[in-house]
CSV table of C-alpha atoms in Angstrom, one decimal:
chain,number,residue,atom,x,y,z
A,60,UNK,CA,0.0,0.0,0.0
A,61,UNK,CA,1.1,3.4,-0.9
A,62,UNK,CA,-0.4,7.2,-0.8
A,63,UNK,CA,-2.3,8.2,-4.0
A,64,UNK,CA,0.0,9.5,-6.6
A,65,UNK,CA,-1.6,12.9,-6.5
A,66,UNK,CA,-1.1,13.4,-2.6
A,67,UNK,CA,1.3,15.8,-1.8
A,68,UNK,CA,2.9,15.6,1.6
A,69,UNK,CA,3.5,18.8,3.6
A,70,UNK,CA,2.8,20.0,7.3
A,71,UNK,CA,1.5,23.3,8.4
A,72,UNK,CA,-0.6,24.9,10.3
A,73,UNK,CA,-4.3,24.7,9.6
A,74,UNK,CA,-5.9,28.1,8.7
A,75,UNK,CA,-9.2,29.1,10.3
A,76,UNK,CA,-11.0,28.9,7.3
A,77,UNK,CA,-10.9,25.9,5.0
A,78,UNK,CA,-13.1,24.8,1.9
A,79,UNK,CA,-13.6,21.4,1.1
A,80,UNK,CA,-10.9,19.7,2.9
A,81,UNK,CA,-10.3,15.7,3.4
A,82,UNK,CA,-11.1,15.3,7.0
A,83,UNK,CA,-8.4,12.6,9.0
A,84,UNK,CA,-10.5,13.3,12.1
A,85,UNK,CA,-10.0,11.5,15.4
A,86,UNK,CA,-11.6,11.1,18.7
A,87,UNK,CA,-8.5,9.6,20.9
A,88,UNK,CA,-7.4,6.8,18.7
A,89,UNK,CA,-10.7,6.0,17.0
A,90,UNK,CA,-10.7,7.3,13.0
A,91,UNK,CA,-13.9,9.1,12.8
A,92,UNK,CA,-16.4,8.4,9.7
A,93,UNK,CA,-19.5,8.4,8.3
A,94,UNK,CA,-22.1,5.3,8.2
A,95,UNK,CA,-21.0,5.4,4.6
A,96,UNK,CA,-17.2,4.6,6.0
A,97,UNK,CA,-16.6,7.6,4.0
A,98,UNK,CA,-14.5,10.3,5.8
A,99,UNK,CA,-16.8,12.7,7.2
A,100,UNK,CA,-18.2,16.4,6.3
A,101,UNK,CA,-16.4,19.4,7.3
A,102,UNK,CA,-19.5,21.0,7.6
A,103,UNK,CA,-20.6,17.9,10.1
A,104,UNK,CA,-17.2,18.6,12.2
A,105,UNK,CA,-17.9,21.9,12.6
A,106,UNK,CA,-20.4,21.8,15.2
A,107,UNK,CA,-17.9,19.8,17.9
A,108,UNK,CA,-15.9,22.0,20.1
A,109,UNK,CA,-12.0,23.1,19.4
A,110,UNK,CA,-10.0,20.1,18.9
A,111,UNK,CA,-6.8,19.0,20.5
A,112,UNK,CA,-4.5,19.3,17.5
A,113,UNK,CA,-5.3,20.9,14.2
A,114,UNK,CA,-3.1,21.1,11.0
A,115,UNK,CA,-3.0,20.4,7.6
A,116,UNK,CA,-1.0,17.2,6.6
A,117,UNK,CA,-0.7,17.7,2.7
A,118,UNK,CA,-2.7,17.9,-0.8
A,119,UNK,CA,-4.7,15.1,-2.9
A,120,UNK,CA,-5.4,16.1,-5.9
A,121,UNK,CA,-5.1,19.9,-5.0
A,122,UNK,CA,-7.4,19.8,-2.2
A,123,UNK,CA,-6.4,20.1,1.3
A,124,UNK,CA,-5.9,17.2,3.7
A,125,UNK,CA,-6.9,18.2,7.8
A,126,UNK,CA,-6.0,16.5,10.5
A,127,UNK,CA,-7.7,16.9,13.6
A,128,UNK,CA,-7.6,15.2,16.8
A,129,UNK,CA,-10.6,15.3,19.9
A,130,UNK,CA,-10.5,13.5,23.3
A,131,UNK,CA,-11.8,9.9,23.3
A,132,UNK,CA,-14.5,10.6,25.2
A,133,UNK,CA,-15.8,13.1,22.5
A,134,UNK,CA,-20.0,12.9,22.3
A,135,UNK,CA,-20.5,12.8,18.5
A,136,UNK,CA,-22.7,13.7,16.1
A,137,UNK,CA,-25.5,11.3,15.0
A,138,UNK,CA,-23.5,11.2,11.1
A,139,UNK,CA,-20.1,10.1,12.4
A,140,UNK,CA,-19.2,6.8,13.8
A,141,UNK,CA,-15.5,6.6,15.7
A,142,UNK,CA,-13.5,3.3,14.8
A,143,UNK,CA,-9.9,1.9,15.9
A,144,UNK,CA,-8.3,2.4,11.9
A,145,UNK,CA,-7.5,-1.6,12.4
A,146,UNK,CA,-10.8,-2.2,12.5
A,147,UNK,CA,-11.5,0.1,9.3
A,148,UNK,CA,-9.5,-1.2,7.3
A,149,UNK,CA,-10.8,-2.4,4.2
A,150,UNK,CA,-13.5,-0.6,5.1
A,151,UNK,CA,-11.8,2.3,3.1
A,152,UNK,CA,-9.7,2.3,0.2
A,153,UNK,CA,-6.3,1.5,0.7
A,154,UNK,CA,-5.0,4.9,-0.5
A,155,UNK,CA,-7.6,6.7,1.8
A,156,UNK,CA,-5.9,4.5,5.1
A,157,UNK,CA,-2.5,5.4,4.6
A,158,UNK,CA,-3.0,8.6,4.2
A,159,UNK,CA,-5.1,8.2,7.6
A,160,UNK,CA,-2.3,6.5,9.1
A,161,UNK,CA,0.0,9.0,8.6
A,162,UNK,CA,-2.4,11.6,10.2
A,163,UNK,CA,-2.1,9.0,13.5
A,164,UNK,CA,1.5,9.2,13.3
A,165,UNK,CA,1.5,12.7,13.1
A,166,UNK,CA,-1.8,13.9,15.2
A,167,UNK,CA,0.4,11.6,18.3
A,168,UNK,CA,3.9,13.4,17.6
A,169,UNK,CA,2.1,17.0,17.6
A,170,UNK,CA,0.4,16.0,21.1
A,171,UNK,CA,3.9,14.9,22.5
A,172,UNK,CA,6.6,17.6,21.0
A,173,UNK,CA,4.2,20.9,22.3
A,174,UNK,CA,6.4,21.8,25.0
A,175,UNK,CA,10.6,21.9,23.8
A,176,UNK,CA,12.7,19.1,24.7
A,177,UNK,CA,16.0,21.0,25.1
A,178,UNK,CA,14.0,24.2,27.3
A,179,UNK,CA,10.4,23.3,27.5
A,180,UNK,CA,9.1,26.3,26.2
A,181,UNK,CA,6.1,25.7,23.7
A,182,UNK,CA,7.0,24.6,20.7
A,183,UNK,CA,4.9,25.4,17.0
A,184,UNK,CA,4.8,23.9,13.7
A,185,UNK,CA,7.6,24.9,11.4
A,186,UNK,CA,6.9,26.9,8.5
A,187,UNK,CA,10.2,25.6,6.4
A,188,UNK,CA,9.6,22.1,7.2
A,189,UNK,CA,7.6,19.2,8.5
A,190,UNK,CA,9.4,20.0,12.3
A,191,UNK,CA,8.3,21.5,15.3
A,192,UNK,CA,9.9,24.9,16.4
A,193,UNK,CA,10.9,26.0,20.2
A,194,UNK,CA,9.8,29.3,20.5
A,195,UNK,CA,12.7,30.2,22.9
A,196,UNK,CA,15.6,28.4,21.9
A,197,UNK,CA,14.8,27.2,18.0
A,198,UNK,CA,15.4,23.6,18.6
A,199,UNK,CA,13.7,22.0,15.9
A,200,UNK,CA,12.5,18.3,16.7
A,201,UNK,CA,10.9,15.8,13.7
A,202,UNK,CA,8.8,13.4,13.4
A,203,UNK,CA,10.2,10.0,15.1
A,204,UNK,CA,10.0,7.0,13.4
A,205,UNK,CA,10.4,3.4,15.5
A,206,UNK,CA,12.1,0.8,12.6
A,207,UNK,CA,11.5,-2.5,13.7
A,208,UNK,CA,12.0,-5.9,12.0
A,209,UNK,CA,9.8,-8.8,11.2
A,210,UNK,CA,11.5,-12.1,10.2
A,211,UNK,CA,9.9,-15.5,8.4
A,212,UNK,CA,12.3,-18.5,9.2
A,213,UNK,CA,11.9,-21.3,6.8
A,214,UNK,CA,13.5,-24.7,7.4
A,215,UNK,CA,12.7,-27.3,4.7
A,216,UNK,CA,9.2,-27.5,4.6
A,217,UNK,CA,8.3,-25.5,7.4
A,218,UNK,CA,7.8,-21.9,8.9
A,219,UNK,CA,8.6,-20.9,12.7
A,220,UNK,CA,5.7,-18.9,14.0
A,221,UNK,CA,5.1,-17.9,17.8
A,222,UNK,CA,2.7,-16.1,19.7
A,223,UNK,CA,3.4,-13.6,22.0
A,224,UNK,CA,0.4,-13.9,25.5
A,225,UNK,CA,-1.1,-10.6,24.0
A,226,UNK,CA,-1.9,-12.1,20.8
A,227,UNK,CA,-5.6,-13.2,20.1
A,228,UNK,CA,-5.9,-16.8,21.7
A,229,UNK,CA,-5.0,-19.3,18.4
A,230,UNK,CA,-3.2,-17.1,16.6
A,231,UNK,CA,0.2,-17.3,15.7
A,232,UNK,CA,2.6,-15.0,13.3
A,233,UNK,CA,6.1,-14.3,12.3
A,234,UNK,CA,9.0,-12.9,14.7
A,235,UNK,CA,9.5,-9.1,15.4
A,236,UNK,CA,11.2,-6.6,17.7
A,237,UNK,CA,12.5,-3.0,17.2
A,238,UNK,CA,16.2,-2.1,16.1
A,239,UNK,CA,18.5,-0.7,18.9
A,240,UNK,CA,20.3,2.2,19.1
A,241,UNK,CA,23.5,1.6,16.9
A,242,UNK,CA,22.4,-1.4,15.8
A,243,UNK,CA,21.7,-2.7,12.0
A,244,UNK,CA,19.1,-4.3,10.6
A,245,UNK,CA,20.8,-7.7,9.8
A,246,UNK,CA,21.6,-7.3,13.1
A,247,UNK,CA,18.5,-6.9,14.9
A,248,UNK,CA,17.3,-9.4,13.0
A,249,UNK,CA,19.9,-11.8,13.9
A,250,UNK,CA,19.2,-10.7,17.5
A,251,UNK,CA,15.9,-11.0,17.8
A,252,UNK,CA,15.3,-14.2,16.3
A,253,UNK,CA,18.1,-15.8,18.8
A,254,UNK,CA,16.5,-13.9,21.8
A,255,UNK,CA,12.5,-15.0,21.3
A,256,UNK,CA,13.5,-18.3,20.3
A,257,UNK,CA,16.8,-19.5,20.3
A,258,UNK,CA,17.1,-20.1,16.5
A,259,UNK,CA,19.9,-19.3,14.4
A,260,UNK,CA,19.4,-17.7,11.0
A,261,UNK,CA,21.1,-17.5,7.7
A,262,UNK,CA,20.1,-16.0,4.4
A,263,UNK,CA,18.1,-13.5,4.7
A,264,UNK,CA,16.0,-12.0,2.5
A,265,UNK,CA,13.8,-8.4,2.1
A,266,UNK,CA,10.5,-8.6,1.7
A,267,UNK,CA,8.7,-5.5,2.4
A,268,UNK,CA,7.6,-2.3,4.3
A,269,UNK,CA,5.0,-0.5,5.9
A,270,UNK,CA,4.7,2.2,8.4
A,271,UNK,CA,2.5,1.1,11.4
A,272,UNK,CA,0.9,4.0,13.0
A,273,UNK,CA,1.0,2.5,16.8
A,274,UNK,CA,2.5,4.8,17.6
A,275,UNK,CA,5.1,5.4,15.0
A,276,UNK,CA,6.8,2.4,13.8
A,277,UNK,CA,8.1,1.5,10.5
A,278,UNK,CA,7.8,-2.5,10.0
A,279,UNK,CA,10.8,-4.2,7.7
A,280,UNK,CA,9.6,-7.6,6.8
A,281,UNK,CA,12.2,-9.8,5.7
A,282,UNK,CA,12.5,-13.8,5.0
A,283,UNK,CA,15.3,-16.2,6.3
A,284,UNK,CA,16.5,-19.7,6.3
A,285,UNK,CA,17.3,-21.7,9.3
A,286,UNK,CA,21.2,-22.2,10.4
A,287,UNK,CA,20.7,-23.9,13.6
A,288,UNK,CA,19.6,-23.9,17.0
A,289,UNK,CA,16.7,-25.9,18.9
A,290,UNK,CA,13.4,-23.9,19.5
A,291,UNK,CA,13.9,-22.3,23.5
A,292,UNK,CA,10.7,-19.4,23.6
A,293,UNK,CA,11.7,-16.7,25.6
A,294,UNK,CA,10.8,-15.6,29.1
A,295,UNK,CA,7.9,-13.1,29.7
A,296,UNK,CA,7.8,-12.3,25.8
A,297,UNK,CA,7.1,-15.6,23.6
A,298,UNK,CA,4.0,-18.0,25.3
A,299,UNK,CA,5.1,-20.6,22.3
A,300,UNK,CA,7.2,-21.1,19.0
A,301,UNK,CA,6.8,-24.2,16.8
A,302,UNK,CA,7.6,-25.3,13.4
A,303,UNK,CA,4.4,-25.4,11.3
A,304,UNK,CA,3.9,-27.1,7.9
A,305,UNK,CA,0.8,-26.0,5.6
A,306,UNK,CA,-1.0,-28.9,6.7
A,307,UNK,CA,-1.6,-27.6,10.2
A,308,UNK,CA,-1.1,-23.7,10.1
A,309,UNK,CA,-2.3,-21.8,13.3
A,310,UNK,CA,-4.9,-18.8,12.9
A,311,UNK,CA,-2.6,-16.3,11.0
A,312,UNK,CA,-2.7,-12.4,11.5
A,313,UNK,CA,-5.7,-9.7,10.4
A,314,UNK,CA,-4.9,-8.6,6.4
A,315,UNK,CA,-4.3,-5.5,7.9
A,316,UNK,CA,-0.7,-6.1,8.9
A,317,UNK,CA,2.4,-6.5,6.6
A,318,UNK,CA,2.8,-9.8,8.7
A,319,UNK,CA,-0.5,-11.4,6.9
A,320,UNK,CA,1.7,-10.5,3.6
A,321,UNK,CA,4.6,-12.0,4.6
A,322,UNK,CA,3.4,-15.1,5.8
A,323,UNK,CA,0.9,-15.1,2.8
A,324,UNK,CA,4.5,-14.4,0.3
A,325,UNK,CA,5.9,-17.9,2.7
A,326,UNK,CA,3.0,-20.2,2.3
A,327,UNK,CA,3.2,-19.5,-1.5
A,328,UNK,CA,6.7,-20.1,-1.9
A,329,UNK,CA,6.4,-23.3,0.5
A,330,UNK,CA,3.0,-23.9,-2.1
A,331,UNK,CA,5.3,-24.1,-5.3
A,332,UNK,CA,8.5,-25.5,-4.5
A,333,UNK,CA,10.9,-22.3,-5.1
């Protein structure tokens, strides 16, 4: 999934008056919508009190994009309907939930970079560029983003999936963790593999990305081979880990995350023989 090829990515402040403007509108962490699943009227929006945060986050096709953001606990209008943007996906088009998941990302940095990290004076959105501005000392902080790896081990026939105790009960999915300060990606992968399960890996292979706006990571999906090691789930963090052939496959992660893809890209390649 990727923004529409006529979005136009920018960050300013929102003007107080603005014409027929895509609304990325949130109550807490709920995307707000219409009973259509459509993104919701301006006009609808404008009878709730001040929101939280309110900027504009780029352009599609020449009309503004707004992000707003509202406390959960937000009484809404009769049109809109609040729902967790897991849940609405595929709801939307796939364009029109990036686009709301960078809004997330961004609507969550705004509400934790107001005050200066290097003074604590109040900070404001950069005119120059997508950063936010100390008003007494000009430190200029960015957007953070949290890489973190996902990793498909393969041996022979088989995949090694595990499930963490905050997974849905059955389900099972591929091995993740975030990358470390001075640490690279081969080796966090490497790492993380050896830490959650004791495995040794070998071979590895990209896959694909996606940002995950929960907070503010971006997921690297890669595929391995197995080099050695006997399956040892780690403390507190991995419930179970088991070699699984296609015949008896666990319940597999929502389409919404780049882990359904990956495993998805595994059982094919396990399907045909490459």
């Amino acid at each position: 999934m990727n923004w529409p090829a006529d979005f136009l990515p920018h960050l300013s402040a929102a003007p107080s008056e603005i014409s027929e403007a895509f609304e990325f509108a949130f109550a807490g962490e709920d995307l707000l919508l219409n009973h259509q699943h459509a993104l919701p009227a301006s006009a609808v929006l404008a009878a709730l009190p001040p929101p939280e945060s309110d900027f504009l986050l780029g352009q599609l096709g020449g009309r503004p994009c707004r992000a707003r953001r509202w406390p959960a606990e937000l009484a809404l209008p009769e049109e809109v309907q609040a729902l967790n943007p897991r849940a609405a996906f595929g709801l939307i088009a796939d364009e029109t939930w990036m686009l709301a998941a960078r809004a997330k990302h961004l609507l969550g940095w705004d509400r934790a970079s107001r005050f200066c990290g290097a003074c604590g004076a109040p900070t404001l959105i950069d005119p120059a560029e997508p950063a936010k501005l100390c008003t007494v000392c000009t430190h200029r902080s960015y957007p953070q983003i949290a890489p973190a790896v996902m990793c498909l081990v393969r041996k022979g026939k088989e995949l090694l999936l595990a499930r963490s105790p905050h997974f849905r009960p059955g389900m099972y999915s591929a091995l993740a963790g975030f990358v470390e300060a001075g640490e690279s990606v081969e080796g966090c992968l490497n790492r993380e593999v050896f830490e959650e399960t004791g495995i040794y890996i070998t071979n590895i292979r990209w896959f694909a990305s996606q940002p995950w706006p929960f907070p503010q990571s971006l997921m690297l999906a890669f595929h391995a081979d197995y080099a050695g090691g006997e399956i040892t789930p780690q403390a507190d963090e991995i419930e179970d880990a088991q070699w699984f052939s296609l015949d008896r496959l666990p319940q597999l992660p929502a389409p919404v995350s780049i882990a359904a893809r990956l495993l998805q890209d595994g059982i094919r390649q396990l399907q045909s023989g490459e």
